[in-house]
PDB file of C-alpha atoms in Angstrom:
ATOM      1  CA  MET A   1     -21.177 -12.632  -1.322  1.00  0.00           C
ATOM      2  CA  GLU A   2     -19.772 -13.716  -4.680  1.00  0.00           C
ATOM      3  CA  ILE A   3     -17.161 -11.259  -5.895  1.00  0.00           C
ATOM      4  CA  GLU A   4     -16.446 -11.150  -9.613  1.00  0.00           C
ATOM      5  CA  SER A   5     -15.666  -7.465 -10.231  1.00  0.00           C
ATOM      6  CA  ILE A   6     -13.187  -5.302  -8.319  1.00  0.00           C
ATOM      7  CA  GLY A   7     -12.880  -1.524  -8.386  1.00  0.00           C
ATOM      8  CA  ILE A   8      -9.517   0.038  -7.572  1.00  0.00           C
ATOM      9  CA  VAL A   9      -9.222   3.704  -6.661  1.00  0.00           C
ATOM     10  CA  GLY A  10      -5.715   4.990  -7.336  1.00  0.00           C
ATOM     11  CA  ALA A  11      -3.357   3.947 -10.139  1.00  0.00           C
ATOM     12  CA  GLY A  12      -0.089   4.475  -8.278  1.00  0.00           C
ATOM     13  CA  GLN A  13       2.492   2.007  -7.019  1.00  0.00           C
ATOM     14  CA  MET A  14      -0.032  -0.025  -5.014  1.00  0.00           C
ATOM     15  CA  GLY A  15      -3.070   0.402  -7.262  1.00  0.00           C
ATOM     16  CA  ASN A  16      -1.405  -0.929 -10.399  1.00  0.00           C
ATOM     17  CA  GLY A  17      -0.025  -3.925  -8.502  1.00  0.00           C
ATOM     18  CA  ILE A  18      -3.463  -4.741  -7.089  1.00  0.00           C
ATOM     19  CA  ALA A  19      -4.970  -4.455 -10.587  1.00  0.00           C
ATOM     20  CA  HIS A  20      -2.265  -6.818 -11.869  1.00  0.00           C
ATOM     21  CA  VAL A  21      -2.953  -9.643  -9.409  1.00  0.00           C
ATOM     22  CA  CYS A  22      -6.748  -9.254  -9.505  1.00  0.00           C
ATOM     23  CA  ALA A  23      -6.896  -9.402 -13.314  1.00  0.00           C
ATOM     24  CA  LEU A  24      -4.618 -12.457 -13.381  1.00  0.00           C
ATOM     25  CA  ALA A  25      -6.903 -14.163 -10.862  1.00  0.00           C
ATOM     26  CA  GLY A  26      -9.852 -13.723 -13.240  1.00  0.00           C
ATOM     27  CA  TYR A  27     -11.573 -10.685 -11.740  1.00  0.00           C
ATOM     28  CA  ASP A  28     -12.948  -7.884 -13.924  1.00  0.00           C
ATOM     29  CA  VAL A  29     -11.058  -4.766 -12.824  1.00  0.00           C
ATOM     30  CA  VAL A  30     -12.076  -1.120 -13.058  1.00  0.00           C
ATOM     31  CA  MET A  31      -9.195   1.182 -12.063  1.00  0.00           C
ATOM     32  CA  SER A  32      -9.832   4.870 -11.421  1.00  0.00           C
ATOM     33  CA  ASP A  33      -7.519   7.830 -10.951  1.00  0.00           C
ATOM     34  CA  VAL A  34      -7.719  11.627 -11.268  1.00  0.00           C
ATOM     35  CA  SER A  35      -4.836  11.585 -13.770  1.00  0.00           C
ATOM     36  CA  GLU A  36      -5.066  10.200 -17.319  1.00  0.00           C
ATOM     37  CA  GLU A  37      -1.261   9.973 -17.369  1.00  0.00           C
ATOM     38  CA  ALA A  38      -1.244   7.912 -14.181  1.00  0.00           C
ATOM     39  CA  LEU A  39      -3.792   5.483 -15.654  1.00  0.00           C
ATOM     40  CA  LYS A  40      -1.830   5.063 -18.893  1.00  0.00           C
ATOM     41  CA  ALA A  41       1.422   4.578 -16.963  1.00  0.00           C
ATOM     42  CA  ALA A  42      -0.244   2.021 -14.673  1.00  0.00           C
ATOM     43  CA  VAL A  43      -1.593  -0.080 -17.555  1.00  0.00           C
ATOM     44  CA  ALA A  44       1.789   0.055 -19.330  1.00  0.00           C
ATOM     45  CA  LEU A  45       3.570  -1.050 -16.147  1.00  0.00           C
ATOM     46  CA  VAL A  46       1.133  -3.923 -15.527  1.00  0.00           C
ATOM     47  CA  ASP A  47       1.603  -5.021 -19.149  1.00  0.00           C
ATOM     48  CA  ALA A  48       5.409  -4.889 -18.836  1.00  0.00           C
ATOM     49  CA  ASN A  49       5.374  -6.760 -15.511  1.00  0.00           C
ATOM     50  CA  MET A  50       3.130  -9.474 -16.944  1.00  0.00           C
ATOM     51  CA  GLU A  51       5.413  -9.747 -19.970  1.00  0.00           C
ATOM     52  CA  ARG A  52       8.277 -10.372 -17.549  1.00  0.00           C
ATOM     53  CA  GLN A  53       6.202 -13.144 -15.947  1.00  0.00           C
ATOM     54  CA  VAL A  54       5.644 -14.694 -19.394  1.00  0.00           C
ATOM     55  CA  THR A  55       9.393 -14.567 -20.102  1.00  0.00           C
ATOM     56  CA  ARG A  56      10.096 -16.329 -16.802  1.00  0.00           C
ATOM     57  CA  GLY A  57       7.471 -18.990 -17.465  1.00  0.00           C
ATOM     58  CA  LYS A  58       5.257 -17.887 -14.549  1.00  0.00           C
ATOM     59  CA  ILE A  59       2.228 -17.316 -16.802  1.00  0.00           C
ATOM     60  CA  THR A  60       1.407 -17.984 -20.464  1.00  0.00           C
ATOM     61  CA  ALA A  61       1.034 -15.356 -23.187  1.00  0.00           C
ATOM     62  CA  GLU A  62      -2.672 -16.267 -23.364  1.00  0.00           C
ATOM     63  CA  GLU A  63      -3.131 -15.699 -19.628  1.00  0.00           C
ATOM     64  CA  ARG A  64      -1.423 -12.332 -19.941  1.00  0.00           C
ATOM     65  CA  ALA A  65      -3.647 -11.276 -22.860  1.00  0.00           C
ATOM     66  CA  ALA A  66      -6.808 -12.382 -21.032  1.00  0.00           C
ATOM     67  CA  ALA A  67      -5.776 -10.553 -17.843  1.00  0.00           C
ATOM     68  CA  MET A  68      -4.962  -7.305 -19.664  1.00  0.00           C
ATOM     69  CA  ALA A  69      -8.361  -7.461 -21.399  1.00  0.00           C
ATOM     70  CA  ARG A  70     -10.041  -7.572 -17.968  1.00  0.00           C
ATOM     71  CA  ILE A  71      -8.551  -4.214 -16.893  1.00  0.00           C
ATOM     72  CA  LYS A  72     -10.633  -1.122 -17.643  1.00  0.00           C
ATOM     73  CA  THR A  73      -9.655   2.408 -16.605  1.00  0.00           C
ATOM     74  CA  THR A  74     -11.686   5.533 -15.910  1.00  0.00           C
ATOM     75  CA  LEU A  75     -11.241   9.117 -14.769  1.00  0.00           C
ATOM     76  CA  HIS A  76     -14.805   9.095 -13.400  1.00  0.00           C
ATOM     77  CA  LEU A  77     -14.975   7.702  -9.859  1.00  0.00           C
ATOM     78  CA  PRO A  78     -18.736   6.855 -10.094  1.00  0.00           C
ATOM     79  CA  GLU A  79     -17.897   4.196 -12.713  1.00  0.00           C
ATOM     80  CA  VAL A  80     -16.131   2.207  -9.986  1.00  0.00           C
ATOM     81  CA  GLY A  81     -19.318   2.153  -7.875  1.00  0.00           C
ATOM     82  CA  PRO A  82     -21.163  -0.820  -9.470  1.00  0.00           C
ATOM     83  CA  THR A  83     -18.327  -3.298  -8.752  1.00  0.00           C
ATOM     84  CA  ASP A  84     -18.681  -6.021  -6.086  1.00  0.00           C
ATOM     85  CA  LEU A  85     -15.596  -5.016  -4.092  1.00  0.00           C
ATOM     86  CA  ILE A  86     -13.810  -1.667  -4.028  1.00  0.00           C
ATOM     87  CA  ILE A  87     -10.197  -1.353  -2.874  1.00  0.00           C
ATOM     88  CA  GLU A  88      -9.162   2.239  -2.184  1.00  0.00           C
ATOM     89  CA  ALA A  89      -5.436   2.644  -2.822  1.00  0.00           C
ATOM     90  CA  ALA A  90      -5.014   6.417  -2.775  1.00  0.00           C
ATOM     91  CA  THR A  91      -2.394   8.437  -0.915  1.00  0.00           C
ATOM     92  CA  GLU A  92      -1.962   7.744   2.829  1.00  0.00           C
ATOM     93  CA  ARG A  93      -3.977  10.777   3.995  1.00  0.00           C
ATOM     94  CA  GLU A  94      -7.201  10.239   5.888  1.00  0.00           C
ATOM     95  CA  THR A  95      -8.980  13.301   4.471  1.00  0.00           C
ATOM     96  CA  VAL A  96      -8.308  12.083   0.915  1.00  0.00           C
ATOM     97  CA  LYS A  97      -9.630   8.608   1.678  1.00  0.00           C
ATOM     98  CA  GLN A  98     -12.750   9.972   3.396  1.00  0.00           C
ATOM     99  CA  ALA A  99     -13.504  12.212   0.402  1.00  0.00           C
ATOM    100  CA  ILE A 100     -13.191   9.239  -1.987  1.00  0.00           C
ATOM    101  CA  PHE A 101     -15.648   7.107  -0.006  1.00  0.00           C
ATOM    102  CA  GLU A 102     -18.041  10.056   0.311  1.00  0.00           C
ATOM    103  CA  ASP A 103     -18.010  10.544  -3.484  1.00  0.00           C
ATOM    104  CA  LEU A 104     -18.525   6.805  -4.077  1.00  0.00           C
ATOM    105  CA  LEU A 105     -21.510   6.296  -1.758  1.00  0.00           C
ATOM    106  CA  PRO A 106     -24.314   7.432  -4.109  1.00  0.00           C
ATOM    107  CA  HIS A 107     -23.062   5.093  -6.846  1.00  0.00           C
ATOM    108  CA  LEU A 108     -22.624   1.838  -4.904  1.00  0.00           C
ATOM    109  CA  LYS A 109     -24.719  -1.314  -5.127  1.00  0.00           C
ATOM    110  CA  PRO A 110     -26.350  -2.261  -1.788  1.00  0.00           C
ATOM    111  CA  THR A 111     -24.062  -5.319  -1.645  1.00  0.00           C
ATOM    112  CA  THR A 112     -20.775  -3.578  -2.553  1.00  0.00           C
ATOM    113  CA  ILE A 113     -17.979  -4.142  -0.043  1.00  0.00           C
ATOM    114  CA  LEU A 114     -15.704  -1.162   0.646  1.00  0.00           C
ATOM    115  CA  THR A 115     -12.068  -1.671   1.636  1.00  0.00           C
ATOM    116  CA  SER A 116      -8.977   0.456   2.090  1.00  0.00           C
ATOM    117  CA  ASN A 117      -5.369  -0.475   1.358  1.00  0.00           C
ATOM    118  CA  THR A 118      -4.289   1.902   4.130  1.00  0.00           C
ATOM    119  CA  SER A 119      -1.127   0.863   5.932  1.00  0.00           C
ATOM    120  CA  SER A 120      -1.969   2.561   9.219  1.00  0.00           C
ATOM    121  CA  ILE A 121      -5.229   4.576   9.386  1.00  0.00           C
ATOM    122  CA  SER A 122      -8.152   3.465  11.572  1.00  0.00           C
ATOM    123  CA  ILE A 123     -10.534   1.212   9.641  1.00  0.00           C
ATOM    124  CA  THR A 124     -13.283   1.842  12.188  1.00  0.00           C
ATOM    125  CA  ARG A 125     -13.005   5.601  11.693  1.00  0.00           C
ATOM    126  CA  LEU A 126     -12.993   5.353   7.880  1.00  0.00           C
ATOM    127  CA  ALA A 127     -15.963   2.956   7.984  1.00  0.00           C
ATOM    128  CA  SER A 128     -17.965   5.237  10.271  1.00  0.00           C
ATOM    129  CA  ARG A 129     -18.045   7.915   7.553  1.00  0.00           C
ATOM    130  CA  THR A 130     -19.835   5.549   5.129  1.00  0.00           C
ATOM    131  CA  ASP A 131     -23.359   4.084   4.949  1.00  0.00           C
ATOM    132  CA  ARG A 132     -22.063   0.497   5.409  1.00  0.00           C
ATOM    133  CA  PRO A 133     -19.577   0.144   8.295  1.00  0.00           C
ATOM    134  CA  GLU A 134     -20.473  -3.566   8.521  1.00  0.00           C
ATOM    135  CA  LYS A 135     -19.343  -4.006   4.884  1.00  0.00           C
ATOM    136  CA  PHE A 136     -16.026  -2.180   5.345  1.00  0.00           C
ATOM    137  CA  MET A 137     -12.557  -3.690   5.933  1.00  0.00           C
ATOM    138  CA  GLY A 138      -8.870  -2.982   5.729  1.00  0.00           C
ATOM    139  CA  PHE A 139      -7.325  -4.809   2.746  1.00  0.00           C
ATOM    140  CA  HIS A 140      -3.601  -4.095   3.086  1.00  0.00           C
ATOM    141  CA  PHE A 141      -1.348  -5.463   0.346  1.00  0.00           C
ATOM    142  CA  MET A 142       2.434  -5.451   0.654  1.00  0.00           C
ATOM    143  CA  ASN A 143       4.671  -3.742  -1.933  1.00  0.00           C
ATOM    144  CA  PRO A 144       5.419  -4.892  -4.625  1.00  0.00           C
ATOM    145  CA  VAL A 145       1.995  -6.510  -4.806  1.00  0.00           C
ATOM    146  CA  PRO A 146       2.693  -9.160  -7.512  1.00  0.00           C
ATOM    147  CA  VAL A 147       5.692 -10.468  -5.545  1.00  0.00           C
ATOM    148  CA  MET A 148       4.702 -10.218  -1.884  1.00  0.00           C
ATOM    149  CA  GLN A 149       2.596 -13.057  -0.496  1.00  0.00           C
ATOM    150  CA  LEU A 150       0.961 -11.376   2.502  1.00  0.00           C
ATOM    151  CA  VAL A 151      -2.307  -9.441   2.744  1.00  0.00           C
ATOM    152  CA  GLU A 152      -3.372  -7.985   6.086  1.00  0.00           C
ATOM    153  CA  LEU A 153      -7.142  -8.162   6.590  1.00  0.00           C
ATOM    154  CA  ILE A 154      -8.251  -5.670   9.231  1.00  0.00           C
ATOM    155  CA  ARG A 155     -11.722  -5.744  10.755  1.00  0.00           C
ATOM    156  CA  GLY A 156     -13.262  -2.500  11.958  1.00  0.00           C
ATOM    157  CA  ILE A 157     -15.380  -2.657  15.085  1.00  0.00           C
ATOM    158  CA  ALA A 158     -18.533  -3.069  12.936  1.00  0.00           C
ATOM    159  CA  THR A 159     -17.205  -5.428  10.204  1.00  0.00           C
ATOM    160  CA  ASP A 160     -19.495  -8.442   9.878  1.00  0.00           C
ATOM    161  CA  GLU A 161     -18.489 -12.067   9.297  1.00  0.00           C
ATOM    162  CA  PRO A 162     -19.828 -12.366   5.689  1.00  0.00           C
ATOM    163  CA  THR A 163     -17.675  -9.368   4.691  1.00  0.00           C
ATOM    164  CA  PHE A 164     -14.584 -10.887   6.258  1.00  0.00           C
ATOM    165  CA  LYS A 165     -15.232 -14.253   4.580  1.00  0.00           C
ATOM    166  CA  ALA A 166     -15.776 -12.604   1.187  1.00  0.00           C
ATOM    167  CA  CYS A 167     -12.492 -10.682   1.464  1.00  0.00           C
ATOM    168  CA  LYS A 168     -10.666 -13.789   2.687  1.00  0.00           C
ATOM    169  CA  SER A 169     -11.943 -15.700  -0.357  1.00  0.00           C
ATOM    170  CA  VAL A 170     -10.493 -12.988  -2.631  1.00  0.00           C
ATOM    171  CA  VAL A 171      -7.096 -13.306  -0.917  1.00  0.00           C
ATOM    172  CA  ASP A 172      -7.244 -17.084  -1.398  1.00  0.00           C
ATOM    173  CA  ARG A 173      -8.157 -16.730  -5.089  1.00  0.00           C
ATOM    174  CA  LEU A 174      -5.216 -14.359  -5.579  1.00  0.00           C
ATOM    175  CA  GLY A 175      -2.958 -17.130  -4.278  1.00  0.00           C
ATOM    176  CA  LYS A 176      -1.858 -15.010  -1.329  1.00  0.00           C
ATOM    177  CA  THR A 177      -1.913 -15.534   2.436  1.00  0.00           C
ATOM    178  CA  ALA A 178      -4.104 -13.502   4.792  1.00  0.00           C
ATOM    179  CA  ALA A 179      -3.038 -12.339   8.242  1.00  0.00           C
ATOM    180  CA  THR A 180      -5.920 -11.104  10.374  1.00  0.00           C
ATOM    181  CA  ALA A 181      -5.143  -7.936  12.308  1.00  0.00           C
ATOM    182  CA  GLU A 182      -7.093  -5.966  14.884  1.00  0.00           C
ATOM    183  CA  ASP A 183      -7.824  -2.320  14.143  1.00  0.00           C
ATOM    184  CA  PHE A 184      -5.064  -0.596  16.102  1.00  0.00           C
ATOM    185  CA  PRO A 185      -2.627   1.970  14.678  1.00  0.00           C
ATOM    186  CA  ALA A 186      -0.451   0.505  11.844  1.00  0.00           C
ATOM    187  CA  PHE A 187      -1.872  -3.032  12.370  1.00  0.00           C
ATOM    188  CA  ILE A 188       0.840  -5.772  12.456  1.00  0.00           C
ATOM    189  CA  VAL A 189       3.475  -5.294   9.755  1.00  0.00           C
ATOM    190  CA  ASN A 190       3.965  -1.539  10.047  1.00  0.00           C
ATOM    191  CA  ARG A 191       3.556  -1.562  13.842  1.00  0.00           C
ATOM    192  CA  ILE A 192       6.781  -3.607  13.896  1.00  0.00           C
ATOM    193  CA  LEU A 193       8.547  -2.460  10.705  1.00  0.00           C
ATOM    194  CA  MET A 194       8.230   1.327  10.940  1.00  0.00           C
ATOM    195  CA  PRO A 195       9.702   1.735  14.435  1.00  0.00           C
ATOM    196  CA  MET A 196      12.683  -0.339  13.190  1.00  0.00           C
ATOM    197  CA  ILE A 197      13.128   2.000  10.213  1.00  0.00           C
ATOM    198  CA  ASN A 198      12.676   5.022  12.487  1.00  0.00           C
ATOM    199  CA  GLU A 199      15.330   3.636  14.848  1.00  0.00           C
ATOM    200  CA  ALA A 200      17.686   3.178  11.890  1.00  0.00           C
ATOM    201  CA  VAL A 201      17.159   6.869  11.035  1.00  0.00           C
ATOM    202  CA  TYR A 202      17.909   7.767  14.682  1.00  0.00           C
ATOM    203  CA  THR A 203      21.085   5.659  14.441  1.00  0.00           C
ATOM    204  CA  LEU A 204      22.077   7.749  11.423  1.00  0.00           C
ATOM    205  CA  TYR A 205      20.956  11.025  13.069  1.00  0.00           C
ATOM    206  CA  GLU A 206      23.029  10.348  16.193  1.00  0.00           C
ATOM    207  CA  GLY A 207      26.132   9.434  14.186  1.00  0.00           C
ATOM    208  CA  VAL A 208      26.313   5.831  15.347  1.00  0.00           C
ATOM    209  CA  GLY A 209      26.835   4.769  11.731  1.00  0.00           C
ATOM    210  CA  ASN A 210      26.534   6.152   8.231  1.00  0.00           C
ATOM    211  CA  VAL A 211      23.958   5.022   5.626  1.00  0.00           C
ATOM    212  CA  THR A 212      26.234   2.317   4.193  1.00  0.00           C
ATOM    213  CA  SER A 213      27.214   0.909   7.596  1.00  0.00           C
ATOM    214  CA  ILE A 214      23.636   0.776   8.895  1.00  0.00           C
ATOM    215  CA  ASP A 215      22.238  -0.975   5.831  1.00  0.00           C
ATOM    216  CA  MET A 216      25.185  -3.375   5.560  1.00  0.00           C
ATOM    217  CA  ALA A 217      24.922  -4.224   9.269  1.00  0.00           C
ATOM    218  CA  MET A 218      21.262  -5.165   8.990  1.00  0.00           C
ATOM    219  CA  LYS A 219      21.651  -7.064   5.702  1.00  0.00           C
ATOM    220  CA  LEU A 220      24.636  -9.118   6.826  1.00  0.00           C
ATOM    221  CA  GLY A 221      23.960  -9.150  10.568  1.00  0.00           C
ATOM    222  CA  THR A 222      20.260 -10.043  10.501  1.00  0.00           C
ATOM    223  CA  ASN A 223      19.919 -11.481   6.974  1.00  0.00           C
ATOM    224  CA  HIS A 224      17.466  -8.793   5.825  1.00  0.00           C
ATOM    225  CA  PRO A 225      17.220  -8.642   2.002  1.00  0.00           C
ATOM    226  CA  MET A 226      17.303  -4.817   2.116  1.00  0.00           C
ATOM    227  CA  GLY A 227      18.766  -2.468   4.696  1.00  0.00           C
ATOM    228  CA  PRO A 228      16.255  -0.333   6.641  1.00  0.00           C
ATOM    229  CA  LEU A 229      17.289   2.948   4.983  1.00  0.00           C
ATOM    230  CA  GLU A 230      17.208   1.391   1.507  1.00  0.00           C
ATOM    231  CA  LEU A 231      13.788  -0.031   2.368  1.00  0.00           C
ATOM    232  CA  ALA A 232      12.572   3.374   3.602  1.00  0.00           C
ATOM    233  CA  ASP A 233      13.550   4.890   0.248  1.00  0.00           C
ATOM    234  CA  PHE A 234      11.670   2.107  -1.524  1.00  0.00           C
ATOM    235  CA  ILE A 235       8.520   2.646   0.563  1.00  0.00           C
ATOM    236  CA  GLY A 236       8.712   6.462   0.416  1.00  0.00           C
ATOM    237  CA  LEU A 237       9.925   8.593   3.297  1.00  0.00           C
ATOM    238  CA  ASP A 238       6.656  10.550   3.318  1.00  0.00           C
ATOM    239  CA  THR A 239       4.755   7.296   3.859  1.00  0.00           C
ATOM    240  CA  CYS A 240       7.162   6.235   6.620  1.00  0.00           C
ATOM    241  CA  LEU A 241       6.694   9.596   8.368  1.00  0.00           C
ATOM    242  CA  ALA A 242       2.901   9.443   7.987  1.00  0.00           C
ATOM    243  CA  ILE A 243       2.791   5.993   9.599  1.00  0.00           C
ATOM    244  CA  MET A 244       5.088   7.052  12.452  1.00  0.00           C
ATOM    245  CA  ASN A 245       2.797  10.034  13.085  1.00  0.00           C
ATOM    246  CA  VAL A 246      -0.240   7.724  13.167  1.00  0.00           C
ATOM    247  CA  LEU A 247       1.560   5.496  15.703  1.00  0.00           C
ATOM    248  CA  HIS A 248       2.703   8.465  17.796  1.00  0.00           C
ATOM    249  CA  ASP A 249      -0.705  10.165  17.782  1.00  0.00           C
ATOM    250  CA  GLY A 250      -2.752   6.979  18.148  1.00  0.00           C
ATOM    251  CA  LEU A 251      -0.765   5.310  20.931  1.00  0.00           C
ATOM    252  CA  ALA A 252       0.593   8.445  22.694  1.00  0.00           C
ATOM    253  CA  ASP A 253       3.914   6.749  23.416  1.00  0.00           C
ATOM    254  CA  THR A 254       7.191   8.633  22.957  1.00  0.00           C
ATOM    255  CA  LYS A 255       8.887   5.508  21.593  1.00  0.00           C
ATOM    256  CA  TYR A 256       7.019   6.205  18.344  1.00  0.00           C
ATOM    257  CA  ARG A 257       8.288   9.799  18.019  1.00  0.00           C
ATOM    258  CA  PRO A 258       9.417  10.299  14.396  1.00  0.00           C
ATOM    259  CA  CYS A 259      13.129  11.021  14.074  1.00  0.00           C
ATOM    260  CA  PRO A 260      13.747  14.732  13.283  1.00  0.00           C
ATOM    261  CA  LEU A 261      16.045  13.670  10.428  1.00  0.00           C
ATOM    262  CA  LEU A 262      13.193  11.739   8.786  1.00  0.00           C
ATOM    263  CA  THR A 263      11.019  14.849   9.043  1.00  0.00           C
ATOM    264  CA  LYS A 264      13.798  16.983   7.533  1.00  0.00           C
ATOM    265  CA  TYR A 265      14.205  14.686   4.516  1.00  0.00           C
ATOM    266  CA  VAL A 266      10.462  14.850   3.876  1.00  0.00           C
ATOM    267  CA  GLU A 267      10.480  18.647   4.239  1.00  0.00           C
ATOM    268  CA  ALA A 268      13.265  18.755   1.642  1.00  0.00           C
ATOM    269  CA  GLY A 269      11.166  16.691  -0.748  1.00  0.00           C
ATOM    270  CA  TRP A 270      13.748  13.891  -0.630  1.00  0.00           C
ATOM    271  CA  LEU A 271      11.211  11.091  -0.440  1.00  0.00           C
ATOM    272  CA  GLY A 272      13.291   8.192  -1.751  1.00  0.00           C
ATOM    273  CA  ARG A 273      13.237   6.402  -5.078  1.00  0.00           C
ATOM    274  CA  LYS A 274      10.141   8.187  -6.393  1.00  0.00           C
ATOM    275  CA  THR A 275      11.884  11.580  -6.192  1.00  0.00           C
ATOM    276  CA  GLU A 276      15.345  10.128  -6.994  1.00  0.00           C
ATOM    277  CA  ARG A 277      16.735  11.281  -3.642  1.00  0.00           C
ATOM    278  CA  GLY A 278      16.294  10.033  -0.108  1.00  0.00           C
ATOM    279  CA  PHE A 279      18.879   8.312   2.069  1.00  0.00           C
ATOM    280  CA  TYR A 280      20.430   7.463  -1.299  1.00  0.00           C
ATOM    281  CA  ASP A 281      20.793   9.589  -4.439  1.00  0.00           C
ATOM    282  CA  TYR A 282      19.415   7.629  -7.415  1.00  0.00           C
ATOM    283  CA  ARG A 283      20.221  10.108 -10.184  1.00  0.00           C
ATOM    284  CA  GLY A 284      23.428   8.392 -11.314  1.00  0.00           C
ATOM    285  CA  GLU A 285      24.364   4.916 -12.507  1.00  0.00           C
ATOM    286  CA  THR A 286      24.354   3.470  -8.980  1.00  0.00           C
ATOM    287  CA  PRO A 287      22.718   4.759  -5.757  1.00  0.00           C
ATOM    288  CA  VAL A 288      25.021   6.956  -3.633  1.00  0.00           C
ATOM    289  CA  PRO A 289      24.424   7.526   0.116  1.00  0.00           C
ATOM    290  CA  THR A 290      23.407  11.100   0.951  1.00  0.00           C
ATOM    291  CA  ARG A 291      24.947  10.948   4.434  1.00  0.00           C
TER     292      ARG A 291
END
């Protein structure tokens, strides 16, 4: 399975980063979204991020120009269908992802591989709703995509070996490292990371420490580059809650019960950096803790 063209569904934080690295690696990219504004913003952000790479000597101006020329955008999902590999990078809601794959099916080539950038949802279940469960995988990039080296490759129960090898070859061509994960709730990274973040929220909820103390303790005490609450804001508190719910529902273990304070922040619409308020308030010159 030679992959030369990649379709990306979703032009948000993850989608634009995936488009960035795929175009730089020489793939023809077709990026789709329901919003024209989102597509324009994504292309502008990719262009600005590549310009930063040129300034730092990571890539040449010619490489940047060639990569940007490989990125096409569309509001019409069927135009993504003829690509060799499709990476769905829409919001972390299973019903949304299922609807996208359902709409894509009539427009796919027989050889097209379908993948999802989901951070927690069952690959086997998503695959079962398509006409090609053997050509379906989890393709989970880390955020921010151009910087982070890891990609989790998750096999569903039906994923065949040629599909895995084709996806692994894409990861290699991107210059990233693949970790193979089994299809259990939240896979490897988020199975470990999200309960830590949730426990940090419990530590805040129970008054053991405030936002500043908790983040400082983990940065200086365990050498983490970001504190867990700062990281939660970066990821998006709605995404953190969604993953904790997947863990709690999928594994039926009370240790994965989402902290009520995390739920309350999400109910308030304080989702972190993207809404300018979460565990920190980002509306001023410098972030200020909200608790």
